[in-house]
Tab-separated table of C-alpha atoms and ligand atoms in Angstrom:
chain	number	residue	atom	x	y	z
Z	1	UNK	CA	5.982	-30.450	77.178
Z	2	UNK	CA	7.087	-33.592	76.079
Z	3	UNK	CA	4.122	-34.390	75.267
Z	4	UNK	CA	3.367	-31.862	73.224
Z	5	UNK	CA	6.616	-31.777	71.606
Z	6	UNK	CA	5.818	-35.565	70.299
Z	7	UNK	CA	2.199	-34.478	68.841
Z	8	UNK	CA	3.735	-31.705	66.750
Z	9	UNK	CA	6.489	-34.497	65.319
Z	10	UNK	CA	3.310	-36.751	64.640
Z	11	UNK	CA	1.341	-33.727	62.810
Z	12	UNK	CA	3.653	-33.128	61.051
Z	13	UNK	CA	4.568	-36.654	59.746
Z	14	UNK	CA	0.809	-36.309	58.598
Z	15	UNK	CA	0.653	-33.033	57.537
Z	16	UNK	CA	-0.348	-32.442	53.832
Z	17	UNK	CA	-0.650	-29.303	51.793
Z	18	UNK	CA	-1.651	-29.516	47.952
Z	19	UNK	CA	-1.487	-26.006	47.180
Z	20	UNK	CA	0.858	-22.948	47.699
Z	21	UNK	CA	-1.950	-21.110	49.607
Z	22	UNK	CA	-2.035	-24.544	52.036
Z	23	UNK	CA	1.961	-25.033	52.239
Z	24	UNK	CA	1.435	-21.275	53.417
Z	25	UNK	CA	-1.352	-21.745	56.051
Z	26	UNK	CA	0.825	-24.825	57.135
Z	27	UNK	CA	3.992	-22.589	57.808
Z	28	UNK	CA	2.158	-20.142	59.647
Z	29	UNK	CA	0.576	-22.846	61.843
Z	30	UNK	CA	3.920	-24.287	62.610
Z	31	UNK	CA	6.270	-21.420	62.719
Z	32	UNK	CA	4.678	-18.673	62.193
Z	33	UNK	CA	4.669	-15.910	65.248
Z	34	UNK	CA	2.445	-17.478	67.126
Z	35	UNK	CA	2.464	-20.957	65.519
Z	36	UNK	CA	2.691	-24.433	67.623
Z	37	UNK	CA	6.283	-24.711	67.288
Z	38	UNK	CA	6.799	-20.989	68.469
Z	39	UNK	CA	4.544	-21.212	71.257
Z	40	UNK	CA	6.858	-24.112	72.739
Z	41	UNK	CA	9.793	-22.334	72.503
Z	42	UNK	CA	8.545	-19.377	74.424
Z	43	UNK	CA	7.401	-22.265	77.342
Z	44	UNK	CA	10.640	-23.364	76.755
Z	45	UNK	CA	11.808	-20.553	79.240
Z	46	UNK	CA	9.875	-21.979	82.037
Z	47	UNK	CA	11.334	-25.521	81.537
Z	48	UNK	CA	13.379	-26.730	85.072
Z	49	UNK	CA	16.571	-26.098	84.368
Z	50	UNK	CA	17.559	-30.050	84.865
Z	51	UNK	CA	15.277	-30.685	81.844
Z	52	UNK	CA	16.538	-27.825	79.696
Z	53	UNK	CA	19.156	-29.930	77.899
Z	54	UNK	CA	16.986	-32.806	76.821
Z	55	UNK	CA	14.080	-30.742	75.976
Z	56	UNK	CA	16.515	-27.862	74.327
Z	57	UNK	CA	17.579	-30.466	71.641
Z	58	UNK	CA	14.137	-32.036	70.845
Z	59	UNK	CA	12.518	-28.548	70.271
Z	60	UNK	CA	15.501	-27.931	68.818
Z	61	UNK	CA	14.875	-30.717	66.068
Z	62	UNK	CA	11.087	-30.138	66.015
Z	63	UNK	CA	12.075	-26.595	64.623
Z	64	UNK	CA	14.491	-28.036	62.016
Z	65	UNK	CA	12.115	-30.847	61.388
Z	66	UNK	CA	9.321	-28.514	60.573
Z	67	UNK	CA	10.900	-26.334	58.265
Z	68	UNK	CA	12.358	-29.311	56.351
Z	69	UNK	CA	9.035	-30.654	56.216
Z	70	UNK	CA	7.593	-26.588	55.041
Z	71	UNK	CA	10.315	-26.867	52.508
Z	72	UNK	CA	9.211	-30.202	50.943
Z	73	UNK	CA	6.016	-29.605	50.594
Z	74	UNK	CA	6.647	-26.083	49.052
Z	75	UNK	CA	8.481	-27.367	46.135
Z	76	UNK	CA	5.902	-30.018	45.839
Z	77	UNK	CA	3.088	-27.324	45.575
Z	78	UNK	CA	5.068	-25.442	42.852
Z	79	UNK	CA	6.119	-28.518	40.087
Z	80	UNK	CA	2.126	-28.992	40.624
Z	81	UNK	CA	1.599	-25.393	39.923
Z	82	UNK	CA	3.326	-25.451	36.812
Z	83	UNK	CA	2.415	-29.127	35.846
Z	84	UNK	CA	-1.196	-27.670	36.142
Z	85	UNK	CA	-0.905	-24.189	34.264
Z	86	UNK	CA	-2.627	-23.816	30.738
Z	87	UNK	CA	0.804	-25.244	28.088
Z	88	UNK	CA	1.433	-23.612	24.730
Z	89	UNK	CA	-0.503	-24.906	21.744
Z	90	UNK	CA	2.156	-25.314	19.464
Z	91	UNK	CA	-0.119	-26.205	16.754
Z	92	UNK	CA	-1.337	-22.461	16.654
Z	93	UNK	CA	-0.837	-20.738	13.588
Z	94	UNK	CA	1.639	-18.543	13.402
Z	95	UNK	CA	1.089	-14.672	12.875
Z	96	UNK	CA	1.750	-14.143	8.854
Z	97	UNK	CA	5.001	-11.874	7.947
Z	98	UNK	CA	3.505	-9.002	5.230
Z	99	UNK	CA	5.209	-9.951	2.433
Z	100	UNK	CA	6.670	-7.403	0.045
Z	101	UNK	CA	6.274	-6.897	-3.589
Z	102	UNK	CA	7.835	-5.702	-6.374
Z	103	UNK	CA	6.872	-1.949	-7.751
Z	104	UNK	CA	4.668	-2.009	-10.513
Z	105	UNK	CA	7.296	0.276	-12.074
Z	106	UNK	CA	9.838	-2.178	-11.589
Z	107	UNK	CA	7.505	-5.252	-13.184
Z	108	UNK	CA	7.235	-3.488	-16.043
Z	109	UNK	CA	10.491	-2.387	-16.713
Z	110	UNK	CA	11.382	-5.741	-16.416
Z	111	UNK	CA	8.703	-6.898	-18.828
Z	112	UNK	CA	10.098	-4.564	-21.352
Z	113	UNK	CA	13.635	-5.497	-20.698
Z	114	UNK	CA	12.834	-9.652	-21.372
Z	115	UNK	CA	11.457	-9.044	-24.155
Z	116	UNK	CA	14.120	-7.383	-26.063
Z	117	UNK	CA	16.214	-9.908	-24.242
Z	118	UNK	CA	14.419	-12.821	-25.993
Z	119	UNK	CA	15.102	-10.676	-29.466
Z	120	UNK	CA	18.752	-10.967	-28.957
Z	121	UNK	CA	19.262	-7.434	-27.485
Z	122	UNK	CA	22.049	-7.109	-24.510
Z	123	UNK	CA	21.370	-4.261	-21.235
Z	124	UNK	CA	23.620	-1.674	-20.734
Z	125	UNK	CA	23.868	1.246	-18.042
Z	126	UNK	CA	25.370	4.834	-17.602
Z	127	UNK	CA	25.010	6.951	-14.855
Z	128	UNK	CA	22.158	9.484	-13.990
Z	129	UNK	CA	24.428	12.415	-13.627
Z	130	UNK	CA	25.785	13.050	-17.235
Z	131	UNK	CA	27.919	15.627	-19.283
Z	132	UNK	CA	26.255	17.900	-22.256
Z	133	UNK	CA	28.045	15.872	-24.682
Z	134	UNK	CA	26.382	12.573	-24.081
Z	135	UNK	CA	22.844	13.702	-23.942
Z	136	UNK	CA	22.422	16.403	-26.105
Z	137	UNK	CA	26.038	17.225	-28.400
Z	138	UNK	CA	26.717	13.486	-29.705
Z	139	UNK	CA	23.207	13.262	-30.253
Z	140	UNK	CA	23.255	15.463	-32.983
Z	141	UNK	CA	21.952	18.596	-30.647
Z	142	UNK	CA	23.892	21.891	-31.895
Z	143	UNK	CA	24.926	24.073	-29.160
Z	144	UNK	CA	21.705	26.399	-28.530
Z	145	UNK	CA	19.590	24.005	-30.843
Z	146	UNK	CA	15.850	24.588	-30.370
Z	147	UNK	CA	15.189	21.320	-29.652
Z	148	UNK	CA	17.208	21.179	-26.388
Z	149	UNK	CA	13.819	23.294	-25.190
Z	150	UNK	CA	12.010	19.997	-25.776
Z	151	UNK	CA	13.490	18.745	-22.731
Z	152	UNK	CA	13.764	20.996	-20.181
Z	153	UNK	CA	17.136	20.234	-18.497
Z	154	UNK	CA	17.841	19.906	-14.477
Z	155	UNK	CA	22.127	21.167	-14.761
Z	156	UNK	CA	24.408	20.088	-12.141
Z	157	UNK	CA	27.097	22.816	-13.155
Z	158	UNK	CA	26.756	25.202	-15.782
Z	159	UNK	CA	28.919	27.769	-17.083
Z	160	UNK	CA	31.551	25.775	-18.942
Z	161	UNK	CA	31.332	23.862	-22.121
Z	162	UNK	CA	30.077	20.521	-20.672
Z	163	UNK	CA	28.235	21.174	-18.417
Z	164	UNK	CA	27.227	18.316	-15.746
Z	165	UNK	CA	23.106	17.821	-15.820
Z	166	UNK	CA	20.714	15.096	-14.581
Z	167	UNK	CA	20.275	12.724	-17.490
Z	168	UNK	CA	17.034	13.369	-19.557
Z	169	UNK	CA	16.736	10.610	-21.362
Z	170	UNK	CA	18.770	7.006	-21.775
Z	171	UNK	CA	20.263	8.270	-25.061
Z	172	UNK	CA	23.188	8.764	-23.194
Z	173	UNK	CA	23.947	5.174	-22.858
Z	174	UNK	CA	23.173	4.499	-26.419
Z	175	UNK	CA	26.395	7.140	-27.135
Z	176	UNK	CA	28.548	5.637	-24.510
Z	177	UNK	CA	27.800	1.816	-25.952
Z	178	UNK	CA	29.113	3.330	-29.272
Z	179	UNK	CA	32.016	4.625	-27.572
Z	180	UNK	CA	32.963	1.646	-25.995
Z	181	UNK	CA	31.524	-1.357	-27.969
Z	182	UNK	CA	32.314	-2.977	-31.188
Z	183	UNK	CA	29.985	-3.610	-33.771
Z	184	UNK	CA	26.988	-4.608	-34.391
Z	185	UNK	CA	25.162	-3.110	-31.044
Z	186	UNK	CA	22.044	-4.760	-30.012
Z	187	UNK	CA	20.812	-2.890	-26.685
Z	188	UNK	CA	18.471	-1.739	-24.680
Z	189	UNK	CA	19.234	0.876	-21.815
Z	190	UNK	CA	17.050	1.035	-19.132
Z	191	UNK	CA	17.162	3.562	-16.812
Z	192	UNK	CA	15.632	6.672	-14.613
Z	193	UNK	CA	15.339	10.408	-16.343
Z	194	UNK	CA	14.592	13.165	-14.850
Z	195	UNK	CA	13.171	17.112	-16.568
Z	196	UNK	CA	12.045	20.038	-15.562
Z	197	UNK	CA	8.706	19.650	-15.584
Z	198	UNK	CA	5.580	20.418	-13.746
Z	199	UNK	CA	3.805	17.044	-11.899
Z	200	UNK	CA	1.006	16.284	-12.910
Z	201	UNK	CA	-1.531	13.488	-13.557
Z	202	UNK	CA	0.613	12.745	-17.325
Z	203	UNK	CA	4.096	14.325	-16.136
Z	204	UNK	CA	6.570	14.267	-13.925
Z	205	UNK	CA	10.224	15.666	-13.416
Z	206	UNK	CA	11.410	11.839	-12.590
Z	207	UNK	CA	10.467	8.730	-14.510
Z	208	UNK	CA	11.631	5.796	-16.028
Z	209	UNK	CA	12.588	5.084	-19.523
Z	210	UNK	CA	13.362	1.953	-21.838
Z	211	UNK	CA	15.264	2.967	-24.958
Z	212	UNK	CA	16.721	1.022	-27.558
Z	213	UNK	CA	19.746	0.832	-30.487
Z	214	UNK	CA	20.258	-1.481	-33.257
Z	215	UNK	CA	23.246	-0.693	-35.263
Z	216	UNK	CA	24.352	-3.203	-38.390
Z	217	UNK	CA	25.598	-3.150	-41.770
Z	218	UNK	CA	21.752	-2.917	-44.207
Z	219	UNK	CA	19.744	-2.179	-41.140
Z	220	UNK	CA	16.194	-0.582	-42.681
Z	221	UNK	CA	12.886	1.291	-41.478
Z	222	UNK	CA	11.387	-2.484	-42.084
Z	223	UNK	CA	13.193	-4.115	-39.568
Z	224	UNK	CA	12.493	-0.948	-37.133
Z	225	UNK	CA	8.708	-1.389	-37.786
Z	226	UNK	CA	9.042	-5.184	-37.593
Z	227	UNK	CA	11.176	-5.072	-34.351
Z	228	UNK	CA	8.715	-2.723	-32.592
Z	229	UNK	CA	5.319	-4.995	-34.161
Z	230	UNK	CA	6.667	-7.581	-32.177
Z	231	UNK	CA	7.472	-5.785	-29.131
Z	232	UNK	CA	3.914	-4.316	-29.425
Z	233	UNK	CA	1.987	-7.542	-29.673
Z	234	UNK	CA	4.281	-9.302	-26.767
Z	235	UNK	CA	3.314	-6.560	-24.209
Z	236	UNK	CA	-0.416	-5.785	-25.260
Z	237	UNK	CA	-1.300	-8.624	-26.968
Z	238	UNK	CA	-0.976	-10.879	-29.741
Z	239	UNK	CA	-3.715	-8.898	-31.932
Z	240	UNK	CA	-1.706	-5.420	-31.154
Z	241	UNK	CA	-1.715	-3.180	-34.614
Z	242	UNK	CA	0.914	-0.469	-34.377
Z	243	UNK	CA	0.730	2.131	-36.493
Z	244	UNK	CA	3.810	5.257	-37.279
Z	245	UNK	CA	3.214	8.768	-37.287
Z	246	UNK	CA	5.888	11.277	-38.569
Z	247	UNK	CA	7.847	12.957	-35.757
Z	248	UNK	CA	11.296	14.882	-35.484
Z	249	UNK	CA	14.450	13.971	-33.320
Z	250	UNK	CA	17.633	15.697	-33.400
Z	251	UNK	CA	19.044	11.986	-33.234
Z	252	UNK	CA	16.752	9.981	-36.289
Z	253	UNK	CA	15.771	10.525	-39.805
Z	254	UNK	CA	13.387	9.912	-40.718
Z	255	UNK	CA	11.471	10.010	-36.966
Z	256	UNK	CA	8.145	8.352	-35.669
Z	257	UNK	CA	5.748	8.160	-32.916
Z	258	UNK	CA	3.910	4.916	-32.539
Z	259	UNK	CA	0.713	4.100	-31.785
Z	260	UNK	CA	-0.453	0.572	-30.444
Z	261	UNK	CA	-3.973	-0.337	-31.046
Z	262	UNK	CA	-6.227	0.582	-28.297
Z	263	UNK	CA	-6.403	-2.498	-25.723
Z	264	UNK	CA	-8.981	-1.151	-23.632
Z	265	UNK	CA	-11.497	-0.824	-26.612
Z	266	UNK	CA	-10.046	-2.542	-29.558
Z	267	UNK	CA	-10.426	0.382	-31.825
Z	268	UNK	CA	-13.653	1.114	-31.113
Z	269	UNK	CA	-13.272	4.112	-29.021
Z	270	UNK	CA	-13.090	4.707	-25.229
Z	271	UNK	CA	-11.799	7.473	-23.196
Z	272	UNK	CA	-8.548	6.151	-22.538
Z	273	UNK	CA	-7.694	6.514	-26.066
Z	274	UNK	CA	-9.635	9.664	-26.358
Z	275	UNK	CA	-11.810	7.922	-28.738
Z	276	UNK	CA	-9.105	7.487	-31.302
Z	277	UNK	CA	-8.681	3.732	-30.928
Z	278	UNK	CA	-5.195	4.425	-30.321
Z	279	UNK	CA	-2.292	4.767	-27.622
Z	280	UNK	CA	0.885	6.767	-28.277
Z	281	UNK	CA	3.927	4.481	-26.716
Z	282	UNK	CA	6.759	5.391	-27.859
Z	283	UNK	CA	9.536	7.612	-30.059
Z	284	UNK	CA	11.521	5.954	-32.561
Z	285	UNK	CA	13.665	6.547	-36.646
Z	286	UNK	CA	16.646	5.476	-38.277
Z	287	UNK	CA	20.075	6.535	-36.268
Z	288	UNK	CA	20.878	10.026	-37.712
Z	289	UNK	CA	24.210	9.406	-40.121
Z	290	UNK	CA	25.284	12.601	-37.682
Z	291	UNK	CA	24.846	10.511	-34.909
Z	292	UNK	CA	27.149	7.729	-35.957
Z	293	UNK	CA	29.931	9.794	-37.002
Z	294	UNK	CA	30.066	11.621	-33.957
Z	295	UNK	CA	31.063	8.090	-32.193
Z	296	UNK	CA	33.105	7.034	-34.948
Z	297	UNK	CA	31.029	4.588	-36.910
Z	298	UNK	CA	30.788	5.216	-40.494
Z	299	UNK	CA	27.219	6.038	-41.636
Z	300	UNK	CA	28.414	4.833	-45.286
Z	301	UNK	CA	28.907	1.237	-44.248
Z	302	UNK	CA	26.738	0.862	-41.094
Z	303	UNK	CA	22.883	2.312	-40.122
Z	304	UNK	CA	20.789	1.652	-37.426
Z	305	UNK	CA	17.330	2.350	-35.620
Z	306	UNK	CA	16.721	3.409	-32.475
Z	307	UNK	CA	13.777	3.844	-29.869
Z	308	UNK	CA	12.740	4.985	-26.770
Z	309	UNK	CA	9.728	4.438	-24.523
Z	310	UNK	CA	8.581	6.111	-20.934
Z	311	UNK	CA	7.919	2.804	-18.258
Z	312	UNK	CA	5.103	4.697	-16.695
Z	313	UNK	CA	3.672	4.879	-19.558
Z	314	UNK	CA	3.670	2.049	-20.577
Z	315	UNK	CA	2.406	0.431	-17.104
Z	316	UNK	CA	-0.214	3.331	-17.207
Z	317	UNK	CA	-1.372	1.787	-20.409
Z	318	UNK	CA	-1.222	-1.498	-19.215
Z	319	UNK	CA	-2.972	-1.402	-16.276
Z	320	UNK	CA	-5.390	1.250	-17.284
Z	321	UNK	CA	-4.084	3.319	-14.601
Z	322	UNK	CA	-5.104	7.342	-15.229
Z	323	UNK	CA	-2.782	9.247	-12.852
Z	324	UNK	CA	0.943	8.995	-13.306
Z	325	UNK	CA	1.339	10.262	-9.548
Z	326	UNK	CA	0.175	6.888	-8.163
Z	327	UNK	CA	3.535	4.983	-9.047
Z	328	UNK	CA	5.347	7.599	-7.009
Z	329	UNK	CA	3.215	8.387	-4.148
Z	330	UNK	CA	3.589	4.503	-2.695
Z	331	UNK	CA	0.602	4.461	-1.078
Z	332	UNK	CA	0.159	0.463	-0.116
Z	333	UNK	CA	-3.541	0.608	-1.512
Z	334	UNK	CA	-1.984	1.153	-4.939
Z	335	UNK	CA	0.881	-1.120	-4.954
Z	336	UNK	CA	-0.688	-3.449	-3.439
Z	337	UNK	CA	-2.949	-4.759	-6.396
Z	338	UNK	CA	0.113	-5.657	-8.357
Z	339	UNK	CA	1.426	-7.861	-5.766
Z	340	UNK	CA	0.574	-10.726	-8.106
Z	341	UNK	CA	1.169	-8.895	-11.410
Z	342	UNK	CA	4.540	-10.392	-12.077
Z	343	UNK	CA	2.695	-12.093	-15.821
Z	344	UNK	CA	1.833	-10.033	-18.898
Q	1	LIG	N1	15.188	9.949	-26.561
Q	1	LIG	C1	13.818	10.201	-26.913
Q	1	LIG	C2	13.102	10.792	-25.717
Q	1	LIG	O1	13.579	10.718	-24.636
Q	1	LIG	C3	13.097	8.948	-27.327
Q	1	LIG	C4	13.645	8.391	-28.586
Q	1	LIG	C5	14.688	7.488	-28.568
Q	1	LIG	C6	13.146	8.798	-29.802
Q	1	LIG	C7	15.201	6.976	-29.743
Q	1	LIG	C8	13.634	8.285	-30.970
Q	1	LIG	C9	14.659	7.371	-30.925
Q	1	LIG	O2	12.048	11.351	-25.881
């Protein structure tokens, strides 16, 4: 036994195992149920009992000695496991982040907004939910005037004698910048509107608008025309025409519609300006002297202009798009080829 007690010590002195499976093969050899190591201990039994104590504490340490030796090379096998497995290339690109982009609604807006900025003009804001009195009674709309039908009002509350109702156009800002600011005014009030109308591919019961007040003492339909030329030819282009076209607002007199020159056809004629050569952009007159006095401005000393323009249509215009249902519908398609259309 001795013997064989001193070749197991020597086998395992040499014993080598590169991989886990080997380190595993090796354990079962040594210790496993019927390994070398285990097979002595079971002869062990038959061992005169006047060599039991010396041989008892060299099997004893040929156990220990094995495992210790198990253990060794296990950890060895591992750090080579992981020293040998495939490493990260951290020179791999990484995956791109979709990047968002502004609405094309929103770009344009903007647009608009900067450019009346560069003229001198300051932005105010009012809120969306707004009294009779600011959108239709200051403006110079008598109670059960006609043209209140010409925008079909969303009310809030009715049944009293200012009644709460969803904004239907930015005018309401122009009253309360009268109310609250000295003169001259210089503004432009951005904003979102909303009437009762059906959608379709030219309307819909939200939308955006841009409108615009200029009060000062000898303020003239020249410098109206003039302010809106300019306007014209730094959105569309620096060959714009615009020409006026009598209109009627409760809130100007004289009114106008204007008319940019067609920038899909240059006059010629295509079928986005129904062959006309031009493109109807936006409302616009000389501050009613009705208008004024109702905010306590005296119509004998100051007058004004004042203008107001749909976003969406203006964007439509822009980009040629046909269907105003696209810039509220959000399908990624669409918005996506603006992404870059933060220029003129
Ligand atoms: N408020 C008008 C509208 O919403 C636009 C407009 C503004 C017209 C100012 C003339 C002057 O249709």
């Amino acid at each position: 036994m001795k013997e064989a007690i001193d070749l197991i010590f020597k086998e395992l002195a040499d014993l080598k195992a590169a991989s886990q499976k080997e380190v595993e093969e090796a354990r079962i050899r040594f210790l496993g149920k019927k390994g070398e190591v285990t097979a002595l201990m079971e002869q062990f039994r038959t061992v005169a009992p006047e060599l039991k104590r010396e041989y008892g504490q060299r099997l004893n340490e040929l156990k220990k000695a094995a495992a210790a030796k198990i253990e060794e090379l296990k950890e060895a096998a591992e750090e080579a496991a992981v020293a040998a497995a495939p490493k990260e290339d951290l020179s791999m690109p990484g995956d791109a982040m979709p990047l968002g982009s502004r609405h094309p609604v929103s770009i344009v807006r903007q647009q608009i907004v900067d450019i009346f900025r560069k003229f001198g003009y300051d932005v105010a804001e009012g809120p969306e939910i707004e009294d009779d009195y600011h959108v239709f009674e200051a403006l110079n709309f008598p109670p059960n005037h006609p043209a209140r039908e010409m925008q079909d009002t969303f009310f809030v509350s009715t049944g009293h004698v200012n009644p709460l109702l969803l904004r239907t156009h930015t005018s309401s800002v122009q009253v309360r910048t009268m109310e609250s600011q000295g003169l001259p005014i210089r503004v432009v009030c951005p904003g979102r509107v909303f009437r009762n109308e059906a959608i379709s591919a030219r309307a819909h019961c939200i939308f955006h608008q841009v409108e615009g007040l200029y009060i000062d003492k000898d303020v003239t339909f020249a410098d109206l025309k003039q302010a809106i030329l300019l306007f014209a030819r730094e959105m569309f282009g620096p060959d714009t025409e615009i020409r006026m076209r009598p209109s009627y607002f409760p809130f100007t007199e004289p009114s106008a519609e204007v008319d940019v020159s067609c920038n899909i056809c240059h006059g010629k004629g295509c079928n986005i300006c129904k062959g006309t050569g031009w493109l109807e952009i936006m409302g616009c007159g000389m501050v009613d002297p009705n208008v004024l006095k109702a905010s306590g401005i005296d119509p004998e000393k100051y007058s004004g202009f004042a203008f107001g323009m749909g976003v969406e249509r203006i964007a439509m215009l822009k980009w040629q798009v046909n269907d105003l249902r696209h810039y509220f519908e959000n399908d990624m398609r669409f918005l996506q080829e603006f992404a870059t259309a933060t220029e003129v």
